[in-house]
Amino acid sequence: MKNLRIKTFIKITVFLMTVLSLTILTGLLVVSFTHNELKEVEDGAKMRSGEILDVLEAEGMEAAANNVRLEYKVEDYANEQQGRVLVIGRDYMVLMDSSGKNENSYLINDNLMDLMKGNTDEIRYDTSNSLVIMTPVVSNDMVVGAVIYKASTVEAKDNIKSQVTLSLIVFAIILVVDIIAIRFISHRAVKDINDVNEKIMHTALGNLQDRLPEDEGFIEVQVLAENYNDVLERLATIDQTRSEFVSNVSHELKTPITSMKVLAESVTQNEAATVDDYKEFMVDIVDEIDRETKIINDLLTLVRTDSKQDEMNFDEADINEMIETIVKTVKPLANQRAIKLSYDSFREVKARVDAVKLSLAISNLIENAVKYNVDNGWISVSLNADKEYFYIKVADSGVGIPEDAKDRVFDRFYRVDKARSRDTGGTGLGLSITRSIVNAHKGTIKLYSESGKGTTFTVKIPL
């Protein structure tokens, strides 16, 4: 299969099935015709032999010598089946011979002796060109003679040969027609696939704009075209996202550098600057350096998670304890804005996870709930589990996420409110990192939000 074309596979498979089917059909027809032809000869012989027996058993063996009507009947029957009829007496004398050759002579053989002794009711055997039926003549429960009926099978076998020849000719004609049909069918079956392959080769050269028609060809090809077009859409989206990502990275890294340059130029060009002025500018520069460092660290974390260069270290971990620690760490930040942060655990949960990375993902969610919340608001964190998964839910009373932004919040550097994000120190990479970590745990993360009415993130991870 590895080095076999679909067209060749179809040709070989259908050809073999056709030959097998025709062979079986032809064989069955020939066997059936042969059986019917020989059966017809046998049935005729038995019927005519039975009529002769009826006369002999009714009138006695003397009828073989005195019944002219029986003599004519025997001759007619023998001529009809191109055979020979003999009537044998109890003393093995030939009383009647349709050919007139052996009348009044004696005929003795093993089969005839078994018949005369009453050892068998009928003896039947075939020769190369005839069928022989030997039947006893019974009177008063005694065998008083025998009828030997010999019917020619030459004509039947000639008919069989003619039928076999005709069947082979028909077989050959059908096979030729089928081969032509197979070539056409195999070509037609793979034509659409070849067209799709050409499109894919064209796409491999960098053209992501061409689309396959989704309403032409076989249903399977239509489905293939739909999936192919979906892949192209995703590739185009990925290409666009990659361009945006490079642009965003450049912009995010350039902004702190520009700020530091402006601050440095301001202080160096101000000849009247005092030590306090220098200190103030240096503090601002350090803040910009910290911001740049955070962006770079987040980028490195994201790249490692995506490329799996940073191997996952799975080990048994107490998820309850992990979340409690995170909540305690974030609580002071929430208290600064009078935000009530609560944590509910519905059961003890232990799972094989990368505790360091999963802690980072959950921290991102809870910290975001604080950053994008309202003063005097609330945050609810909960943990639950079933037999296969554990579930972490982070809900808040914050500003929420608009409908048109829900599909993009996990994109790198995407911010719903850019001004607010910069004020809170966000880099726009937190949710991207969180999703990558959850995916690395073979889990899922879902978002439920309404603008102005808060946001809920639900994380589902296998135990």
PDB file of N, CA and C in Angstrom, residues 32-42 155-157 159-160:
ATOM      1  N   SER A  32     -24.460 -25.971 -13.698  1.00  0.00           N
ATOM      2  CA  SER A  32     -25.916 -26.092 -13.725  1.00  0.00           C
ATOM      3  C   SER A  32     -26.394 -26.639 -15.073  1.00  0.00           C
ATOM      4  N   PHE A  33     -25.809 -26.119 -16.172  1.00  0.00           N
ATOM      5  CA  PHE A  33     -26.207 -26.581 -17.507  1.00  0.00           C
ATOM      6  C   PHE A  33     -25.820 -28.048 -17.700  1.00  0.00           C
ATOM      7  N   THR A  34     -24.629 -28.418 -17.243  1.00  0.00           N
ATOM      8  CA  THR A  34     -24.178 -29.807 -17.353  1.00  0.00           C
ATOM      9  C   THR A  34     -25.105 -30.734 -16.586  1.00  0.00           C
ATOM     10  N   HIS A  35     -25.420 -30.330 -15.366  1.00  0.00           N
ATOM     11  CA  HIS A  35     -26.321 -31.138 -14.542  1.00  0.00           C
ATOM     12  C   HIS A  35     -27.680 -31.303 -15.225  1.00  0.00           C
ATOM     13  N   ASN A  36     -28.207 -30.203 -15.756  1.00  0.00           N
ATOM     14  CA  ASN A  36     -29.532 -30.254 -16.387  1.00  0.00           C
ATOM     15  C   ASN A  36     -29.534 -31.139 -17.633  1.00  0.00           C
ATOM     16  N   GLU A  37     -28.483 -31.023 -18.440  1.00  0.00           N
ATOM     17  CA  GLU A  37     -28.408 -31.834 -19.665  1.00  0.00           C
ATOM     18  C   GLU A  37     -28.345 -33.327 -19.333  1.00  0.00           C
ATOM     19  N   LEU A  38     -27.463 -33.703 -18.427  1.00  0.00           N
ATOM     20  CA  LEU A  38     -27.323 -35.112 -18.067  1.00  0.00           C
ATOM     21  C   LEU A  38     -28.543 -35.614 -17.307  1.00  0.00           C
ATOM     22  N   LYS A  39     -29.136 -34.696 -16.509  1.00  0.00           N
ATOM     23  CA  LYS A  39     -30.351 -35.075 -15.770  1.00  0.00           C
ATOM     24  C   LYS A  39     -31.499 -35.358 -16.743  1.00  0.00           C
ATOM     25  N   GLU A  40     -31.540 -34.559 -17.796  1.00  0.00           N
ATOM     26  CA  GLU A  40     -32.600 -34.765 -18.787  1.00  0.00           C
ATOM     27  C   GLU A  40     -32.448 -36.133 -19.455  1.00  0.00           C
ATOM     28  N   VAL A  41     -31.206 -36.508 -19.773  1.00  0.00           N
ATOM     29  CA  VAL A  41     -30.952 -37.827 -20.361  1.00  0.00           C
ATOM     30  C   VAL A  41     -31.343 -38.928 -19.377  1.00  0.00           C
ATOM     31  N   GLU A  42     -30.935 -38.740 -18.108  1.00  0.00           N
ATOM     32  CA  GLU A  42     -31.225 -39.751 -17.096  1.00  0.00           C
ATOM     33  C   GLU A  42     -32.721 -39.885 -16.840  1.00  0.00           C
ATOM     34  N   GLU A 155     -24.813 -36.327 -27.505  1.00  0.00           N
ATOM     35  CA  GLU A 155     -25.437 -35.041 -27.849  1.00  0.00           C
ATOM     36  C   GLU A 155     -25.435 -34.089 -26.655  1.00  0.00           C
ATOM     37  N   ALA A 156     -25.724 -34.639 -25.455  1.00  0.00           N
ATOM     38  CA  ALA A 156     -25.737 -33.806 -24.254  1.00  0.00           C
ATOM     39  C   ALA A 156     -24.350 -33.219 -23.994  1.00  0.00           C
ATOM     40  N   LYS A 157     -23.315 -34.049 -24.158  1.00  0.00           N
ATOM     41  CA  LYS A 157     -21.959 -33.564 -23.907  1.00  0.00           C
ATOM     42  C   LYS A 157     -21.513 -32.570 -24.974  1.00  0.00           C
ATOM     43  N   ASN A 159     -23.594 -30.504 -26.400  1.00  0.00           N
ATOM     44  CA  ASN A 159     -24.270 -29.270 -25.974  1.00  0.00           C
ATOM     45  C   ASN A 159     -23.524 -28.584 -24.833  1.00  0.00           C
ATOM     46  N   ILE A 160     -23.001 -29.428 -23.925  1.00  0.00           N
ATOM     47  CA  ILE A 160     -22.242 -28.884 -22.792  1.00  0.00           C
ATOM     48  C   ILE A 160     -20.978 -28.182 -23.285  1.00  0.00           C
TER      49      ILE A 160
END
